Short mmCIF file of C-alpha atoms and ligand atoms in Angstrom, two decimals:
data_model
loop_
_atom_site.label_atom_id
_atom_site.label_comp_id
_atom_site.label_asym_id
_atom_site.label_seq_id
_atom_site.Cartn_x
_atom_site.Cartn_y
_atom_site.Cartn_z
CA UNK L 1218 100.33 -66.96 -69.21
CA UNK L 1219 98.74 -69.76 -71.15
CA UNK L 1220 97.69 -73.25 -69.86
CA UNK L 1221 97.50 -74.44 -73.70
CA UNK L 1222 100.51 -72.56 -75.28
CA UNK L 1223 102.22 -75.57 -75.70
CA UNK L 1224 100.81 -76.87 -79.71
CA UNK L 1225 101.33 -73.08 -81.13
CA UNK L 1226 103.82 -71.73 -82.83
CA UNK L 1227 101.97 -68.16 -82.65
CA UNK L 1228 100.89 -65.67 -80.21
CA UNK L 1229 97.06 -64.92 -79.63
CA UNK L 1230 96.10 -61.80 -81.99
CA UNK L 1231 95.36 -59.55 -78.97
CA UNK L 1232 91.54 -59.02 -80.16
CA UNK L 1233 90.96 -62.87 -80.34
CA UNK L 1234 92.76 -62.65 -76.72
CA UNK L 1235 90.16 -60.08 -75.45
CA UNK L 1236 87.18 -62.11 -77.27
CA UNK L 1237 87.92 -65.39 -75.81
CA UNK L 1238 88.68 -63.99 -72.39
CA UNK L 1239 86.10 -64.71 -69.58
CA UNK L 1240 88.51 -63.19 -66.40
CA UNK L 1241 87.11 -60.05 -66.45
CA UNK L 1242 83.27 -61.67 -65.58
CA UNK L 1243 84.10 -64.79 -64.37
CA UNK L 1244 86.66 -63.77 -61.45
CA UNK L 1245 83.47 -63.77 -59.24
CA UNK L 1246 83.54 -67.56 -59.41
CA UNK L 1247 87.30 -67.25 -57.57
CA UNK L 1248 86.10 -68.52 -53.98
CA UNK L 1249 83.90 -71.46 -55.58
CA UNK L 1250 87.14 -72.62 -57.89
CA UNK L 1251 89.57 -72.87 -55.51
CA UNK L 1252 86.51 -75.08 -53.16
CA UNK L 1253 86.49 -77.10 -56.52
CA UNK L 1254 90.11 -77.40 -56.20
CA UNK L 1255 90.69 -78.30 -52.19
CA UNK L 1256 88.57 -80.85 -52.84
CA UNK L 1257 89.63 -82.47 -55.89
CA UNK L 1258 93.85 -82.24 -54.70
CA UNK L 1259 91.99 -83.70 -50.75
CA UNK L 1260 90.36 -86.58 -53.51
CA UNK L 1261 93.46 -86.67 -55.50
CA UNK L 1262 95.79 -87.71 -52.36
CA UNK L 1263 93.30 -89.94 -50.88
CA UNK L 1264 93.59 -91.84 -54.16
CA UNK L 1265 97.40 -91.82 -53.96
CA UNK L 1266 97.27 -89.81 -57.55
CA UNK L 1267 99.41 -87.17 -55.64
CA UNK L 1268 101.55 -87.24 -52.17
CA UNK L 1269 99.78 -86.18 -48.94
CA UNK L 1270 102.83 -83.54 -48.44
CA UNK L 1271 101.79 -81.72 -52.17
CA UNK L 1272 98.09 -82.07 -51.18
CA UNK L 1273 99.08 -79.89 -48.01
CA UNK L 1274 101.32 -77.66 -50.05
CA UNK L 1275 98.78 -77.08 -52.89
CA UNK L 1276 95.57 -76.56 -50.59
CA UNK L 1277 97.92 -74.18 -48.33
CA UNK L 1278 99.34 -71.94 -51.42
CA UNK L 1279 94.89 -72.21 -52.72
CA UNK L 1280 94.15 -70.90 -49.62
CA UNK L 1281 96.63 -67.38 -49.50
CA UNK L 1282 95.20 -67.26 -53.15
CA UNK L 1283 91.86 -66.70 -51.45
CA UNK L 1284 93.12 -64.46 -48.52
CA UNK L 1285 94.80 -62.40 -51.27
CA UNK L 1286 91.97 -61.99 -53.32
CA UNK L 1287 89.30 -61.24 -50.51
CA UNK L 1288 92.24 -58.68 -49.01
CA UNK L 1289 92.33 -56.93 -52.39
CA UNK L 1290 96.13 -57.55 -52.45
CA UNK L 1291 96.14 -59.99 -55.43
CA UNK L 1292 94.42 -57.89 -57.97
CA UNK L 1293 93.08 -59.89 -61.24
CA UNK L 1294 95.52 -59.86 -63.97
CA UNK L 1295 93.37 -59.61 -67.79
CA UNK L 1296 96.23 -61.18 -69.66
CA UNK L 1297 95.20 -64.59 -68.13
CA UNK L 1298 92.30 -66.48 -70.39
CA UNK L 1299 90.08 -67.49 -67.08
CA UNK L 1300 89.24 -67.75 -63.37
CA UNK L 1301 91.04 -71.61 -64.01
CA UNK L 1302 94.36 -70.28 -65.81
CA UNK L 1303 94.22 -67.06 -63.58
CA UNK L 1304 94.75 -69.47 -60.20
CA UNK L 1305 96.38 -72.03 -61.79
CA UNK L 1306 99.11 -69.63 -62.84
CA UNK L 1307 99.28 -67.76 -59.58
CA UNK L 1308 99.69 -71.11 -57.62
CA UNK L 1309 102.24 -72.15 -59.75
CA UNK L 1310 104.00 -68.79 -59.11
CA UNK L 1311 103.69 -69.19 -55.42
CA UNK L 1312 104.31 -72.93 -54.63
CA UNK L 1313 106.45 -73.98 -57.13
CA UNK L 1314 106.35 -77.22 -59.81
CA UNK L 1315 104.11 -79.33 -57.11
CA UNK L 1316 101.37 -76.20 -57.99
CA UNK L 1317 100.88 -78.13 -61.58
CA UNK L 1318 99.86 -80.99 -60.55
CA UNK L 1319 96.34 -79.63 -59.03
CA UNK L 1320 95.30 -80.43 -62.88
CA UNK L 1321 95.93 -83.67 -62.97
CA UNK L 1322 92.34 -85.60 -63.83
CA UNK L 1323 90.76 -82.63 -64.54
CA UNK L 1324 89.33 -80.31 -67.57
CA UNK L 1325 88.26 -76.62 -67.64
CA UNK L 1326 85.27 -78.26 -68.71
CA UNK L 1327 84.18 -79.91 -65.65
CA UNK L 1328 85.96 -77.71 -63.81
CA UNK L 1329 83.28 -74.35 -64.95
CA UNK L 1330 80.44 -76.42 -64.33
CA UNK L 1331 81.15 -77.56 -60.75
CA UNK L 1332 82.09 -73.38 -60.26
CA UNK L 1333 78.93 -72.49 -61.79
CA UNK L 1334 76.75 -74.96 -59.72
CA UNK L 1335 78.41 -73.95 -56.45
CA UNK L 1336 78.24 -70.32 -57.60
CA UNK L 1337 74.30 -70.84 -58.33
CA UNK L 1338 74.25 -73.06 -54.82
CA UNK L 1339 75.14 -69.88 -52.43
CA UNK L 1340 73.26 -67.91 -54.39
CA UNK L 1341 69.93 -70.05 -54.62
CA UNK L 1342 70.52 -69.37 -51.02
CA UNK L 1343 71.16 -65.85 -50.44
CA UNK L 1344 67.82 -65.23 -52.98
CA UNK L 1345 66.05 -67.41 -50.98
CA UNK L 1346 67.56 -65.12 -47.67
CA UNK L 1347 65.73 -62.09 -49.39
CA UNK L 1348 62.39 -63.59 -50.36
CA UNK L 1349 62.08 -64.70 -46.85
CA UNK L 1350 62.41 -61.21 -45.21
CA UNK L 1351 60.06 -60.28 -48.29
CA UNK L 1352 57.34 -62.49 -47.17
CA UNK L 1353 57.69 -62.16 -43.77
CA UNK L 1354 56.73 -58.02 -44.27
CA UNK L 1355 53.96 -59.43 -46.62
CA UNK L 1356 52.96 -61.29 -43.76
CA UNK L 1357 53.16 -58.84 -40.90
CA UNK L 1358 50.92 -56.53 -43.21
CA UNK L 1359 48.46 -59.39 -43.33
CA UNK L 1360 47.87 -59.29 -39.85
CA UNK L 1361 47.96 -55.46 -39.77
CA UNK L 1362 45.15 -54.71 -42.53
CA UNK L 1363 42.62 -58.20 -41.58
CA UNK L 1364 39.86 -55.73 -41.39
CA UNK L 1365 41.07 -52.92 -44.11
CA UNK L 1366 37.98 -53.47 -46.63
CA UNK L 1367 38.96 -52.27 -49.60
CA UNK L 1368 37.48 -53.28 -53.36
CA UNK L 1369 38.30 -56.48 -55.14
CA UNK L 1370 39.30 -56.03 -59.02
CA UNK L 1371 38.24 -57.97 -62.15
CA UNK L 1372 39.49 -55.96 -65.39
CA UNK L 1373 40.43 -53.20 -63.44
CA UNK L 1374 36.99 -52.81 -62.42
CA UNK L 1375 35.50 -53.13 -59.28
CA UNK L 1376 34.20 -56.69 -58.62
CA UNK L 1377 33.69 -57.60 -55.08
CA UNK L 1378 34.84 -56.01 -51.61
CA UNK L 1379 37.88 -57.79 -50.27
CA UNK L 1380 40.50 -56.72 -47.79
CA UNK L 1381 43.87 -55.70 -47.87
CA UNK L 1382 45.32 -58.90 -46.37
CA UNK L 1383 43.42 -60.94 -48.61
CA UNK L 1384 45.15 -58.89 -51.91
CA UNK L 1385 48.63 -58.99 -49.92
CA UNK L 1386 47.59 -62.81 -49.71
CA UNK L 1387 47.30 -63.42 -53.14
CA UNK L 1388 51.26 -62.10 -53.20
CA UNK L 1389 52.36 -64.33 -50.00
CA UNK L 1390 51.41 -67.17 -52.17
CA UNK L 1391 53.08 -66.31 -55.46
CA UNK L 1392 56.41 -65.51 -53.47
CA UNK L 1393 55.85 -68.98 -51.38
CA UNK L 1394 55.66 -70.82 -54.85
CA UNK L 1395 59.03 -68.95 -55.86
CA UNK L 1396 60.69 -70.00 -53.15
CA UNK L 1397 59.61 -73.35 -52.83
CA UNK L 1398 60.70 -73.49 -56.87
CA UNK L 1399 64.06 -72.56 -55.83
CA UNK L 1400 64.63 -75.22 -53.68
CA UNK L 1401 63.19 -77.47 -56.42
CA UNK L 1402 65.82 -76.08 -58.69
CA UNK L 1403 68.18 -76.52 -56.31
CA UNK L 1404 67.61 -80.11 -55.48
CA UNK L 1405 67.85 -81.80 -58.98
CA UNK L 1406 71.06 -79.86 -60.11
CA UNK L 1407 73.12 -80.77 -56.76
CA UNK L 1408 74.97 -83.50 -58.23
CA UNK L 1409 78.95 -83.34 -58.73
CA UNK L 1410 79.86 -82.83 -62.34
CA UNK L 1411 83.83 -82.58 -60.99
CA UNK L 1412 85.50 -85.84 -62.48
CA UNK L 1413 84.03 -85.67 -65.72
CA UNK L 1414 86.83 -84.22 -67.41
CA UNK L 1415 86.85 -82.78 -71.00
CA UNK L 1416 83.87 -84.87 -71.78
CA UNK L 1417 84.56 -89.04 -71.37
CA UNK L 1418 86.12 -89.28 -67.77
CA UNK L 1419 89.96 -89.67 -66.67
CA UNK L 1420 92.45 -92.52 -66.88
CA UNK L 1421 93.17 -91.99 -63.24
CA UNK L 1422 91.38 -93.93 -60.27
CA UNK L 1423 88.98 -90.87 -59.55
CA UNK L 1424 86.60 -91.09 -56.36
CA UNK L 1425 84.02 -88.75 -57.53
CA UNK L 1426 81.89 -90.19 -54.58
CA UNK L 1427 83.81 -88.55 -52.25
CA UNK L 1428 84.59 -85.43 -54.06
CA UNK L 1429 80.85 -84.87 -54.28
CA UNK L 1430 80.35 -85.62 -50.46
CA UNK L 1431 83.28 -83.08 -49.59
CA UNK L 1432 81.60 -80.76 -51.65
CA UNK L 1433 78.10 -80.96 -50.70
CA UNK L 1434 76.89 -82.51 -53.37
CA UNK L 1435 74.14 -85.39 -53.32
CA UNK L 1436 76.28 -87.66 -55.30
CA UNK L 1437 78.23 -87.57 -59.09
CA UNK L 1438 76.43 -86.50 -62.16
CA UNK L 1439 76.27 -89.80 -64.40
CA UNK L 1440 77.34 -88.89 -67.76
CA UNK L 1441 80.47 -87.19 -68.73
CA UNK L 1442 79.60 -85.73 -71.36
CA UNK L 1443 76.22 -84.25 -69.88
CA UNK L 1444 77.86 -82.96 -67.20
CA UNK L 1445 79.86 -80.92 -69.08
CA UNK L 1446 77.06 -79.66 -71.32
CA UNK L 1447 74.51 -79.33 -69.20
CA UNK L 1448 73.12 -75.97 -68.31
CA UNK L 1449 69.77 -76.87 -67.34
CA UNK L 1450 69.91 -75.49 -64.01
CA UNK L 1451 71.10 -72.19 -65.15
CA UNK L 1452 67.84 -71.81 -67.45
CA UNK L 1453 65.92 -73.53 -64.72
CA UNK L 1454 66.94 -70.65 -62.02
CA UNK L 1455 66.55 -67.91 -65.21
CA UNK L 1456 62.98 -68.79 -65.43
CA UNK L 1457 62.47 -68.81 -61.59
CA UNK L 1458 64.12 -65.66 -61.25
CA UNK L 1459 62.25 -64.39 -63.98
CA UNK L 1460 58.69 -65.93 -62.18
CA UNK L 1461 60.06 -64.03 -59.04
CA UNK L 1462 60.27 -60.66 -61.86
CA UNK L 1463 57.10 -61.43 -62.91
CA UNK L 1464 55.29 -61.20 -59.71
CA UNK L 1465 57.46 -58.03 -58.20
CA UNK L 1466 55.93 -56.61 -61.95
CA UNK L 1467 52.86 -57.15 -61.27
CA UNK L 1468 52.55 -55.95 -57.35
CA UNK L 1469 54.82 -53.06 -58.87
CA UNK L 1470 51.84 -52.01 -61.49
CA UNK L 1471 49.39 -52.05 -58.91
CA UNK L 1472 51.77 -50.29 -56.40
CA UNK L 1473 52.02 -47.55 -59.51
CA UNK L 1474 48.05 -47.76 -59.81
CA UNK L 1475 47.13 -47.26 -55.92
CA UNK L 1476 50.04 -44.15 -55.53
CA UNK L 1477 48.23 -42.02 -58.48
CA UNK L 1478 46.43 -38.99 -57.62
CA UNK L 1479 43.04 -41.37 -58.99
CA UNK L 1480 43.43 -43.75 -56.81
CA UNK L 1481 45.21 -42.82 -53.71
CA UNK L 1482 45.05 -46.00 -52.00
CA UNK L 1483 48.54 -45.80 -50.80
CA UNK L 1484 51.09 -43.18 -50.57
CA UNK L 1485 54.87 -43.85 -50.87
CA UNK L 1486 57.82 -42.71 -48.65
CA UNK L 1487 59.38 -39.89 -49.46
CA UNK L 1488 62.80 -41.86 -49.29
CA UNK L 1489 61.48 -44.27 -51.89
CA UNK L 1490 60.21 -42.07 -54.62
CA UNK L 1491 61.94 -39.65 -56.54
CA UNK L 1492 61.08 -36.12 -58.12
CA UNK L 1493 61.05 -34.31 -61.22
CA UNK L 1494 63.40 -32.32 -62.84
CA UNK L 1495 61.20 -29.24 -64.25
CA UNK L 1496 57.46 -30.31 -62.41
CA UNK L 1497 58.17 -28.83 -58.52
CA UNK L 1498 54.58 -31.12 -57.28
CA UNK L 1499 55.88 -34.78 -58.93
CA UNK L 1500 56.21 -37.32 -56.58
CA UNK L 1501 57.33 -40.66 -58.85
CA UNK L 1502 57.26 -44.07 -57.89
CA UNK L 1503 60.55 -45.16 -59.90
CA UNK L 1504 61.45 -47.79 -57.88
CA UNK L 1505 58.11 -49.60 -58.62
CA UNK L 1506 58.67 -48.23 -62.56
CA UNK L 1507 62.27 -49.85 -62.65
CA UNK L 1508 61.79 -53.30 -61.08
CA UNK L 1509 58.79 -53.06 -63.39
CA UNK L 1510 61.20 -52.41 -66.21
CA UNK L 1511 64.37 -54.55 -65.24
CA UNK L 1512 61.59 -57.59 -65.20
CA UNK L 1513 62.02 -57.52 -69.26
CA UNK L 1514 65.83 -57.72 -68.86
CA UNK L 1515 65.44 -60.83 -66.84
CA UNK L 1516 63.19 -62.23 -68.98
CA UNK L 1517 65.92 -61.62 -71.72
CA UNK L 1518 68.37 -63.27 -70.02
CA UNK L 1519 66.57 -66.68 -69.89
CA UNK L 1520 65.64 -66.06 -73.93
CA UNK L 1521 69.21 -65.41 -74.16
CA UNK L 1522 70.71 -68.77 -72.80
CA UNK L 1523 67.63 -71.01 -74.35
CA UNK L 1524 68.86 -69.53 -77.56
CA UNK L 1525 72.41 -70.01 -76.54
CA UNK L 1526 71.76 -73.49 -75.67
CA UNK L 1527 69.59 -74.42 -78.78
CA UNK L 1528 70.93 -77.08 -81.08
CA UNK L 1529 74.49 -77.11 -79.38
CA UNK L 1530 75.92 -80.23 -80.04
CA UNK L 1531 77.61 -82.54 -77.06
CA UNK L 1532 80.00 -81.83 -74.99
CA UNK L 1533 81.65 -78.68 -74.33
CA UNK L 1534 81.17 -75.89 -76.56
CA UNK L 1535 82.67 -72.15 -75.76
CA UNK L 1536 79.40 -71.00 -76.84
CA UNK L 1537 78.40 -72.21 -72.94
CA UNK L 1538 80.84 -69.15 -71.55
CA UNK L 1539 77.83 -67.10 -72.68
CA UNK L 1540 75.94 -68.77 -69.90
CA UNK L 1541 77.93 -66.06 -67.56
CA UNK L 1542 77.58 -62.17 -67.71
CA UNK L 1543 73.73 -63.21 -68.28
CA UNK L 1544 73.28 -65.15 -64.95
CA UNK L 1545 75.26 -63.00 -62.93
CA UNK L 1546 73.40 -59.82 -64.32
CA UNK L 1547 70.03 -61.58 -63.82
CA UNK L 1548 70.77 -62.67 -60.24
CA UNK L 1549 72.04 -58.96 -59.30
CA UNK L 1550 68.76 -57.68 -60.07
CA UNK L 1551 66.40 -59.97 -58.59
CA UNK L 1552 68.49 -59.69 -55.80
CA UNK L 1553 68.55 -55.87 -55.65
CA UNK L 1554 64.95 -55.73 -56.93
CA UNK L 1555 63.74 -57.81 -53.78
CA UNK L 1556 65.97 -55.95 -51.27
CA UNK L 1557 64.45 -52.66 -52.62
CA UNK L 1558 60.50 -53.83 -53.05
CA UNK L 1559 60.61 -55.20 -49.57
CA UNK L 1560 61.95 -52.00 -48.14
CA UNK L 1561 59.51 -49.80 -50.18
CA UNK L 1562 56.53 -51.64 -49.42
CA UNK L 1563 57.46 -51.25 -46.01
CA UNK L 1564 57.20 -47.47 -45.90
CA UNK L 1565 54.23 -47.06 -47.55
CA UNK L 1566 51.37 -45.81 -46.01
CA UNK L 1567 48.13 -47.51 -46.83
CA UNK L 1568 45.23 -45.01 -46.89
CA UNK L 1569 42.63 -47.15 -45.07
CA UNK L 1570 39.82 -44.78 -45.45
CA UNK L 1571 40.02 -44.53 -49.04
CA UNK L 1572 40.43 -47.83 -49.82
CA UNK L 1573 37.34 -48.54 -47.63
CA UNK L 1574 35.25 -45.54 -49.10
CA UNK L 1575 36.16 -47.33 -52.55
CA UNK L 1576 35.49 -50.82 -51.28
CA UNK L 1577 31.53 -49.16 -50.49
CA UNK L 1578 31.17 -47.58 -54.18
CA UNK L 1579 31.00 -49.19 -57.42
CA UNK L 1580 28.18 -51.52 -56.75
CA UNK L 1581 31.06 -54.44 -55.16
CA UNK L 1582 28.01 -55.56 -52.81
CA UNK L 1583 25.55 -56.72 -55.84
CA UNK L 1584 26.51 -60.08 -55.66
CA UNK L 1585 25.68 -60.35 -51.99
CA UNK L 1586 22.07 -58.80 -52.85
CA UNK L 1587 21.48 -61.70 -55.58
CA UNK L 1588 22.89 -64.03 -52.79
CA UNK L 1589 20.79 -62.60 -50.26
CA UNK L 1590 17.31 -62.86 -52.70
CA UNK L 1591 19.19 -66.61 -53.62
CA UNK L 1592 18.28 -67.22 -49.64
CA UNK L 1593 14.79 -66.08 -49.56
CA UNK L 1594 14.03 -68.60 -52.49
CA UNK L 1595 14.82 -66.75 -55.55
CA UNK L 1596 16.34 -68.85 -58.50
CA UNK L 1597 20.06 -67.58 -58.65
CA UNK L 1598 19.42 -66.74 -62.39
CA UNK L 1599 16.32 -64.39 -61.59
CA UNK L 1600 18.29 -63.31 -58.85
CA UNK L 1601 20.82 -61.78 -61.28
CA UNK L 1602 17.95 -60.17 -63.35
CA UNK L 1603 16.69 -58.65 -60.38
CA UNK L 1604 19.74 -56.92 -59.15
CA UNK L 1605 20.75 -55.85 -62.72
CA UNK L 1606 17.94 -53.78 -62.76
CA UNK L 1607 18.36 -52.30 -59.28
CA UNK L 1608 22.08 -51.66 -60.19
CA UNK L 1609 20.29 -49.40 -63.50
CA UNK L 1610 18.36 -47.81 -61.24
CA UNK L 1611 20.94 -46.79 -58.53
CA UNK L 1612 23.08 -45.43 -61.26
CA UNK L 1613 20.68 -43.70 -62.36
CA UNK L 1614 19.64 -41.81 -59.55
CA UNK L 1615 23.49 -41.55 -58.57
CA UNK L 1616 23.11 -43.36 -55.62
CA UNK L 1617 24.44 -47.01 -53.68
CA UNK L 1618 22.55 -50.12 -53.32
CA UNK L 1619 22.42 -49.63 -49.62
CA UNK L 1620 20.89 -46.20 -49.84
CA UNK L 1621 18.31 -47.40 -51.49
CA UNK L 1622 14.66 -47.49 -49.29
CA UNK L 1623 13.28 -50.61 -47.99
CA UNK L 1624 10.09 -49.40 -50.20
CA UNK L 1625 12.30 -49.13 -53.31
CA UNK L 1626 13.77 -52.86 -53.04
CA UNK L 1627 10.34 -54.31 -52.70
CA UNK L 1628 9.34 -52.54 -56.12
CA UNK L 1629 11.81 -54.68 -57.05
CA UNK L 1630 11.12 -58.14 -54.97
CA UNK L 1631 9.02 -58.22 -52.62
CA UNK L 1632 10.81 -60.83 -50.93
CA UNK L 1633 13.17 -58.04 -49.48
CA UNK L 1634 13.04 -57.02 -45.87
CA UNK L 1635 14.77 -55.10 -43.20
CA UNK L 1636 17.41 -57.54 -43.28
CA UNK L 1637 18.96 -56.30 -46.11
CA UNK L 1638 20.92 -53.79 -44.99
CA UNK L 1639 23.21 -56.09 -42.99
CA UNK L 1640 23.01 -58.43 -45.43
CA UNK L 1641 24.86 -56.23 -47.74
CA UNK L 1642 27.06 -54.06 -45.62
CA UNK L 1643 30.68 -54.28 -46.24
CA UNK L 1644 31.16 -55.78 -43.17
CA UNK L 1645 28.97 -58.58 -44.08
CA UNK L 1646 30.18 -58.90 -47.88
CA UNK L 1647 33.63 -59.86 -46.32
CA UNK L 1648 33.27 -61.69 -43.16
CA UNK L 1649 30.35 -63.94 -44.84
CA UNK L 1650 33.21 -65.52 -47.26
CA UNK L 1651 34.51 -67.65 -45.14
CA UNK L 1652 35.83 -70.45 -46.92
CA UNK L 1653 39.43 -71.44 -47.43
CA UNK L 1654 41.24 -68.70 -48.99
CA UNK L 1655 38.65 -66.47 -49.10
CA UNK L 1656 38.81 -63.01 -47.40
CA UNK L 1657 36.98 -62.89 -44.02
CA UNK L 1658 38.40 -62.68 -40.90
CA UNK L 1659 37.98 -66.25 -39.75
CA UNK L 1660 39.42 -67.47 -42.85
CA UNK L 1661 42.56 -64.81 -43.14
CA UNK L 1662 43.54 -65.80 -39.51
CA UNK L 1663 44.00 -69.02 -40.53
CA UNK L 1664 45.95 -68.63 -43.83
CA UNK L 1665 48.07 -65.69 -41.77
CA UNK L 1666 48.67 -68.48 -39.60
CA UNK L 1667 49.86 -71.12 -41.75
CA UNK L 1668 51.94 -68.66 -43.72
CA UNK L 1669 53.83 -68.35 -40.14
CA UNK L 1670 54.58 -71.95 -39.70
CA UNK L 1671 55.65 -72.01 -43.42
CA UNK L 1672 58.25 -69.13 -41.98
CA UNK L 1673 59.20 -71.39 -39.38
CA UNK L 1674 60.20 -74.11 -41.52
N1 LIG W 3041 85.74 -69.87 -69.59
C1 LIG W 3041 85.19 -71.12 -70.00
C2 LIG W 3041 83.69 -71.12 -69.83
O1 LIG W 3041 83.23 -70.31 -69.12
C3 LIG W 3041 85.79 -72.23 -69.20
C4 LIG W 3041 85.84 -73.55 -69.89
C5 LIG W 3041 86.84 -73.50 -70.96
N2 LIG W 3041 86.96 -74.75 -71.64
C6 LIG W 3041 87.50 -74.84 -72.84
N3 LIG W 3041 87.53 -76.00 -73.36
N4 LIG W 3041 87.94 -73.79 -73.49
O2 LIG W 3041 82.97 -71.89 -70.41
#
């Protein structure tokens, strides 16, 4: 059934029908349209647009529409255009000629873009669920690995020794700044858009006040016509989605990196890697491989809707519909991609003792011995000259800077003494950086710490 049939004298050519059609990805907005809807009929009676007893007999018939749908005994019907002309119809069907006048001071236009910001509302929530139990393991391994030395990275290369909580750290915060983005997000796009109609307001006596307070919202949008052309928030939560993508990519490289047979800082669980078909000794990290992968998907997504979005004229365009199968497809994955990361991470076992025999090699200490000659009155420049050469002459003899004799160093400086050897030792090169956000214990407890009361909140 149609809600515009009325001005044609034709049927729908069945393709166009099928093209136009958003039922068969928008029906996952059912629960948010009929909220729109108890809420505009509760605004509608208040108003005395309808009668209190059609109110009661619309909201009643909205509300078995639900039931019926969550039950799985009303099954979506394709030959309807939308969500809108899907429920619309059916209430009709089941309450009778009161059922059409939920519509009255209201567009499709307004309509999809109070569904879609509810929609994105509960769902800015349920991503923000997942990232909490996400940093919350991040966390707990923080406190586990304080004192798991293992090597910093610059290029790949080993730079300085840092521990594992201090790495996991760097993670905690990018995953704090997602989250704290989507509540950002999710402030500036709560305001009601229902009321706006097609695009320049109704005739009737509206209180879009109240149907924003009964709906959660922090007020009305303030221009018709943006409010039904505005997708702003959608590309605002693509690109924080895609931020959240872009982090799980990056931890998911390094997770890839640490599980190889090189490295063998970690090893994954069995029940979170997979095998191969002809090599009987393969042990894959595809999970860490796919959310790497699904991370350019995302990021198409928010390309997708920018380009969608670009040059549109005001108001309403159907070009907008486009907005859907792209949001819903990116929020599935993040959503799945978190759930999955968290769980995986969880499993893994960290090989401390490899990532603290790597954490001793590579030189990672050289720029505690320049600090330590830095100390004993050394310009920090001649400092750097000095160790360069001891570095040349360690590699040389295939050896580490803290094998090196106390009679060696001095051919180097004779400003070095016993002292050196603590000076330099792992232990030292770690705990001595104690300034905020830097890896030694004092310094970790404190951040681990703070990232609890940020759980709190
Ligand atoms: N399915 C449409 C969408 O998602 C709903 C709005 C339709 N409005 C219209 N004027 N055809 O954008």
């Amino acid at each position: 059934m149609k809600l515009w049939g009325g001005r044609f004298t034709k049927e729908t050519n069945e393709l166009v029908h099928s093209f136009n059609a958003s039922l068969s990805f928008d029906q996952i907005l059912y629960k948010h349209d009929i909220q729109g809807s108890i809420a505009h009929v509760t605004m509608l009676a208040k108003q005395q647009i309808i009668k209190d007893d059609e109110k009661d007999i619309i909201i009643k018939g909205l509300e078995s529409i639900k039931l019926d749908i969550d039950n799985g005994k009303l099954l979506f019907d394709l030959s309807h255009e939308d969500i809108h002309s899907f429920i619309e119809s059916n209430l009709i069907k089941r309450v009778g000629n009161v059922g059409k006048k939920l519509h009255t001071g209201r567009s499709r236009n307004d309509q999809v873009a109070l569904d879609m910001k509810l929609y994105i509302r509960d769902e800015i929530s349920n991503i923000s669920n997942i990232l909490y139990n996400l940093l919350k393991v991040i966390n707990e391994m923080m406190e586990m690995h304080i004192n798991t030395t293992m090597p910093g990275f610059t290029h790949l290369q080993k730079a300085q020794p840092t521990t594992l909580a201090h790495h996991l750290g760097a993670y905690f915060e990018m995953f704090k700044r997602d989250s704290i983005r989507l509540d950002n997000i999710k402030n500036l796009m709560n305001l009601c858009p229902l009321g706006s109609g097609a695009l320049a307001g109704t005739t009737y006596p509206l209180d879009r006040d109240l149907t924003a307070e009964l709906l959660g919202f922090d007020g009305p949008t303030l221009n018709s016509m943006d409010s039904v052309s505005d997708r702003d928030y959608l590309i605002e939560l693509l690109s924080g989605i895609s931020t959240i993508m872009m982090h799980l990519s990056r931890f998911c490289e390094e997770i890839i990196i640490w599980n190889s047979d090189e490295y063998k800082f970690i090893e994954l669980d069995d029940s979170y890697s997979t095998g191969s078909s002809i090599m009987p000794q393969k042990k894959n990290p595809d999970i860490a491989e796919l959310i790497r992968g699904k991370t350019g998907r995302v990021y198409g997504s928010l390309m997708a809707l920018l380009t969608t979005m670009k040059s549109l004229p005001l108001a309403y365009n159907k070009d907008m519909q486009e907005d859907k199968e792209l949001t819903f497809d990116a929020i599935d994955t993040v959503k799945l991609s978190l759930i999955l990361f968290t769980d995986m991470i969880k499993t893994t076992k960290f090989n401390t003792d490899v990532l603290k025999k790597s954490a001793a090699s590579g030189f990672t200490n050289a720029t505690d011995v320049a600090d330590y000659l830095v100390v004993k009155g050394i310009p920090f420049r001649d400092a750097h000259g000095i160790v360069g050469s001891l570095v040349l002459y360690c590699i040389d003899k295939n050896i580490h800077l803290d094998d090196l004799s106390l009679e060696e160093f001095k051919d180097f400086s004779d400003v070095i003494e016993d002292d050196i050897y603590l000076a330099i030792s792992l232990d030292t090169c770690v705990n001595k950086r104690k300034t905020i956000g830097a890896p030694s214990h004092e310094a970790m407890t404190n951040i681990i710490k703070s990232n609890k009361t940020f759980l709190i909140k």
